[in-house]
XYZ file of C-alpha atoms in Angstrom:
347
model
C 31.662 -54.480 115.598
C 33.437 -57.549 114.237
C 33.016 -59.193 117.632
C 29.210 -58.688 117.533
C 28.949 -59.980 113.962
C 30.973 -63.058 114.943
C 28.662 -63.608 117.915
C 25.603 -63.313 115.639
C 27.124 -65.858 113.240
C 27.848 -68.186 116.156
C 24.244 -67.912 117.417
C 22.934 -68.693 113.940
C 25.278 -71.674 113.503
C 24.586 -73.167 116.936
C 20.840 -72.772 116.392
C 21.094 -74.536 113.029
C 23.040 -77.445 114.549
C 20.423 -77.777 117.286
C 17.653 -77.852 114.714
C 16.099 -74.561 115.786
C 13.565 -73.184 113.284
C 14.665 -70.329 111.051
C 12.273 -67.936 112.826
C 13.837 -68.733 116.221
C 17.360 -68.101 114.912
C 16.265 -64.797 113.363
C 14.745 -63.753 116.688
C 18.001 -64.550 118.509
C 20.054 -62.440 116.091
C 17.449 -59.642 116.263
C 17.599 -59.718 120.068
C 21.392 -59.388 119.931
C 21.086 -56.439 117.527
C 18.560 -54.668 119.773
C 20.765 -55.223 122.831
C 23.826 -53.771 121.098
C 21.855 -50.792 119.775
C 20.448 -50.160 123.268
C 23.962 -50.178 124.738
C 25.052 -47.511 122.251
C 22.077 -45.320 123.030
C 22.306 -45.636 126.828
C 26.010 -45.872 127.704
C 28.422 -42.881 127.485
C 30.746 -42.552 124.503
C 33.887 -43.768 126.260
C 32.301 -46.819 127.876
C 34.289 -50.024 127.185
C 31.214 -51.890 125.931
C 30.543 -49.215 123.359
C 34.175 -49.249 122.307
C 34.069 -53.062 121.970
C 30.915 -53.012 119.812
C 31.771 -50.378 117.256
C 31.947 -47.040 119.095
C 29.081 -45.394 117.158
C 25.335 -46.238 117.004
C 25.183 -44.782 113.490
C 26.919 -47.811 111.999
C 24.377 -50.161 113.613
C 21.452 -48.031 112.456
C 22.808 -48.090 108.882
C 23.319 -51.865 109.095
C 19.816 -52.345 110.489
C 18.319 -50.198 107.734
C 20.146 -52.208 105.085
C 18.868 -55.482 106.560
C 15.315 -54.112 106.658
C 15.564 -53.159 102.970
C 16.814 -56.641 102.056
C 14.023 -58.308 104.032
C 11.381 -56.010 102.519
C 12.665 -56.793 99.024
C 12.574 -60.534 99.674
C 9.053 -60.278 101.136
C 7.820 -58.343 98.120
C 9.444 -60.827 95.739
C 7.805 -63.735 97.572
C 4.401 -62.049 97.381
C 4.789 -61.557 93.621
C 5.695 -65.211 93.187
C 2.680 -66.274 95.261
C 0.370 -64.136 93.134
C 1.847 -65.597 89.958
C 1.357 -69.111 91.311
C -2.249 -68.302 92.265
C -2.914 -66.944 88.792
C -1.558 -70.131 87.245
C -3.689 -72.229 89.608
C -6.930 -70.573 88.428
C -8.551 -72.704 85.695
C -7.924 -71.012 82.371
C -10.332 -71.180 79.411
C -8.049 -73.531 77.485
C -8.073 -77.153 76.459
C -6.643 -78.531 79.709
C -8.453 -81.859 80.187
C -7.784 -83.298 76.721
C -5.244 -85.810 75.495
C -2.975 -85.256 72.532
C -5.138 -87.632 70.504
C -8.230 -85.565 71.287
C -6.461 -82.321 70.421
C -5.641 -83.745 67.015
C -9.148 -85.181 66.576
C -10.871 -81.847 67.268
C -8.214 -79.590 65.745
C -10.575 -78.284 63.033
C -12.954 -77.131 65.740
C -10.236 -75.633 67.875
C -8.954 -73.383 65.091
C -12.445 -71.935 64.632
C -12.500 -68.598 66.450
C -16.113 -69.100 67.539
C -15.368 -72.464 69.184
C -11.676 -72.700 70.003
C -10.297 -74.565 73.001
C -12.897 -73.376 75.530
C -15.744 -74.353 73.200
C -14.323 -77.824 72.668
C -13.982 -78.287 76.420
C -17.638 -77.220 76.754
C -18.594 -79.898 74.239
C -16.570 -82.491 76.125
C -18.366 -81.591 79.365
C -21.831 -81.397 77.781
C -24.675 -83.895 78.175
C -27.163 -84.161 75.297
C -30.266 -86.347 75.109
C -31.544 -87.423 71.681
C -35.122 -88.684 71.607
C -35.396 -91.097 68.700
C -32.648 -93.012 66.902
C -34.386 -92.943 63.520
C -34.172 -90.679 60.477
C -33.346 -87.437 62.311
C -31.745 -88.962 65.373
C -29.268 -91.010 63.333
C -27.308 -88.152 61.685
C -27.698 -85.908 64.731
C -26.183 -88.603 66.945
C -23.309 -89.218 64.548
C -22.317 -85.575 64.292
C -22.708 -84.972 68.036
C -20.389 -87.893 68.695
C -17.913 -86.758 66.039
C -17.983 -83.219 67.489
C -16.892 -84.562 70.885
C -20.049 -84.140 72.985
C -18.945 -85.968 76.116
C -22.170 -87.673 77.162
C -24.893 -88.614 74.694
C -28.137 -90.226 75.774
C -30.412 -91.878 73.194
C -33.893 -93.202 73.907
C -35.956 -95.270 71.473
C -38.190 -98.336 71.830
C -37.885 -99.598 68.234
C -35.632 -102.175 66.616
C -33.764 -101.812 63.327
C -35.820 -102.826 60.278
C -34.786 -103.196 56.664
C -36.994 -100.292 55.622
C -35.006 -97.987 57.952
C -31.736 -98.378 56.090
C -32.714 -96.146 53.157
C -32.216 -93.102 55.416
C -31.136 -94.152 58.951
C -27.470 -94.500 58.107
C -26.318 -95.083 61.671
C -27.675 -98.639 61.415
C -26.456 -101.499 59.204
C -27.946 -104.504 57.505
C -26.172 -106.798 59.960
C -27.982 -105.126 62.866
C -31.539 -105.659 61.613
C -33.599 -106.819 64.579
C -31.295 -105.137 67.120
C -32.757 -102.368 69.322
C -31.946 -99.058 67.657
C -30.363 -97.607 70.778
C -27.812 -100.440 70.976
C -27.143 -100.255 67.247
C -26.568 -96.514 67.630
C -24.347 -97.059 70.665
C -22.139 -99.472 68.718
C -21.796 -97.000 65.838
C -21.052 -94.004 68.065
C -18.479 -95.777 70.220
C -16.746 -97.037 67.085
C -16.720 -93.486 65.738
C -15.429 -91.820 68.905
C -14.079 -93.814 71.857
C -13.664 -90.631 73.916
C -17.393 -90.181 74.573
C -19.964 -91.896 76.790
C -23.162 -93.215 75.204
C -26.189 -93.971 77.374
C -28.806 -96.126 75.582
C -32.401 -96.283 76.881
C -34.362 -99.022 75.116
C -37.860 -97.882 75.970
C -40.474 -95.329 75.055
C -40.078 -91.747 76.148
C -43.154 -91.559 78.388
C -44.342 -89.669 81.441
C -42.891 -92.286 83.806
C -39.290 -91.371 82.963
C -39.504 -88.041 81.139
C -38.828 -85.580 83.959
C -36.109 -87.611 85.662
C -34.352 -88.329 82.372
C -34.354 -84.792 80.974
C -33.080 -83.415 84.302
C -29.784 -85.260 83.689
C -29.042 -83.407 80.442
C -28.140 -79.898 79.288
C -29.918 -80.086 75.937
C -32.584 -82.219 74.252
C -32.963 -83.065 70.556
C -36.332 -84.409 69.430
C -36.357 -86.408 66.214
C -39.545 -88.378 66.808
C -42.377 -88.724 64.307
C -45.481 -88.666 66.502
C -47.150 -85.681 68.106
C -47.831 -87.263 71.514
C -44.118 -87.728 72.103
C -43.264 -84.285 70.715
C -45.693 -82.603 73.103
C -44.359 -84.621 76.051
C -40.745 -83.810 75.202
C -41.688 -80.135 74.939
C -43.523 -80.058 78.274
C -40.682 -81.814 80.035
C -37.991 -79.572 78.544
C -39.931 -76.415 79.441
C -40.431 -77.613 83.023
C -36.702 -78.356 83.345
C -35.611 -75.104 81.668
C -33.644 -77.100 79.084
C -33.444 -75.948 75.442
C -35.173 -78.219 72.917
C -34.038 -78.624 69.322
C -36.913 -80.090 67.342
C -36.913 -81.328 63.755
C -39.580 -82.744 61.466
C -39.758 -84.275 57.977
C -42.320 -84.810 55.260
C -41.541 -86.169 51.789
C -39.136 -83.535 50.357
C -39.350 -80.945 53.120
C -37.792 -80.599 56.557
C -37.974 -78.028 59.327
C -36.242 -77.327 62.611
C -36.249 -74.800 65.422
C -34.871 -74.187 68.916
C -37.658 -73.988 71.500
C -36.408 -72.320 74.669
C -38.953 -70.330 76.733
C -36.474 -69.965 79.602
C -34.531 -67.606 77.329
C -37.434 -65.782 75.707
C -38.214 -68.094 72.781
C -41.565 -69.841 72.215
C -42.091 -73.503 72.998
C -43.266 -76.185 70.572
C -46.880 -75.890 71.704
C -46.891 -72.144 71.118
C -46.440 -72.895 67.415
C -48.468 -76.098 67.238
C -51.245 -75.664 69.823
C -52.787 -79.006 68.952
C -51.986 -82.055 66.880
C -53.358 -82.022 63.322
C -56.363 -84.135 62.483
C -55.784 -87.666 61.245
C -54.532 -87.722 57.675
C -53.341 -84.097 57.588
C -49.796 -84.958 58.691
C -49.041 -88.461 57.401
C -45.986 -90.311 58.707
C -42.941 -91.085 56.587
C -44.183 -94.642 56.198
C -47.445 -93.321 54.712
C -46.219 -90.370 52.641
C -42.616 -91.379 51.960
C -39.448 -89.380 52.531
C -36.334 -88.638 50.497
C -33.440 -90.717 51.891
C -30.813 -87.931 52.220
C -33.330 -85.417 53.650
C -33.083 -86.658 57.277
C -29.313 -86.382 56.938
C -29.595 -82.714 55.963
C -32.023 -81.760 58.724
C -30.439 -84.017 61.361
C -27.043 -82.467 60.637
C -28.620 -79.011 61.003
C -29.958 -80.097 64.412
C -26.431 -81.109 65.407
C -25.160 -77.724 64.201
C -27.682 -75.939 66.430
C -26.646 -78.153 69.352
C -22.959 -77.298 68.905
C -23.792 -73.588 68.668
C -25.858 -73.674 71.854
C -23.254 -75.638 73.804
C -20.352 -73.415 72.719
C -22.300 -70.131 72.639
C -21.270 -69.626 69.013
C -23.154 -67.579 66.451
C -26.924 -67.066 66.520
C -29.202 -69.995 67.190
C -32.675 -70.638 65.794
C -34.393 -69.473 68.972
C -37.626 -67.816 67.924
C -37.166 -68.876 64.296
C -37.991 -71.895 62.164
C -35.805 -72.981 59.277
C -37.670 -74.735 56.450
C -35.719 -76.644 53.803
C -37.305 -77.725 50.516
C -35.050 -80.353 48.972
C -37.122 -80.741 45.803
C -36.477 -77.154 44.702
C -33.245 -76.545 46.625
C -34.747 -73.690 48.646
C -34.663 -72.723 52.291
C -36.406 -69.990 54.213
C -36.816 -68.835 57.790
C -39.924 -67.634 59.553
C -40.164 -65.794 62.863
C -41.960 -67.553 65.713
C -43.792 -65.737 68.508
C -44.706 -66.884 71.989
C -48.350 -67.180 72.946
C -49.229 -65.648 76.279
C -52.021 -68.182 76.726
C -49.843 -71.211 75.971
C -50.714 -73.900 78.557
C -47.089 -75.056 78.650
C -44.929 -71.919 78.731
C -47.366 -69.001 79.128
C -45.994 -66.557 81.701
C -42.637 -68.373 81.930
C -39.191 -67.229 80.808
């Protein structure tokens, strides 16, 4: 038996020196084992070859069984390691793609159970379009950037004026005369260098609406004219993108999430047609409390973060109304209209 084991060791060593693959060397040793076992099963007990290779086949069968057990154990161990490696290779809902600086920056979000690491990653990967960089757009943009929304688009055709600064705190006196979108871009990039800001210095009109909205996951409308509000609504409904809409008047603000694709009404369900001239005066005509856009714009940003992280309950199918003069807020339920020309029969 010692002679056969020495021969097996010699075959293995010679094969290794010749550079033979491990599988070839194993096959050579296995062939030797089979040959020896066959000799013991075929030749008579007193045959010299049997005497030279261990006399009894039982010893070889025991040795073969032991080797099989060792190989089976090693195979099973390798399979377990492969499964563990595969499990580690599957993307986990944790904060993987963030730097240490970002982890520290968003730490107060990450410790919130409703947001956590996965929610912050969702914010980082999100794309949000804000229509209007004025009273409502300004605070919404600032809090979206601070929250870590990865890509923020802002579209507005206006330039910064002195009369804006009483409430549009994203702009500064030094930037009077600058297009609002570039003023906002400068402020947002200074606030958070880890985000991408896309400024569009133009009106939100039918020429660009559909193509622009298709690039984003969520739209915030902070405009102050009904033509643009209706266009934003139609475009968002057609794209299946949720729309967070806010409005202001003197001491009162309101906001809602319009999302027919998920069962909520659209803007035109609630406001079928624009009010007659004089019934809904602009901020320039009726005035507006300076901090009020900050309150409502921040609420719009809150709704955006909730939608993007799937946290809490959004204002789908509800409108929140805030009365700053008396410090009151209330919510009303909104219902879809089956005959709505924009979303009727959709969702």
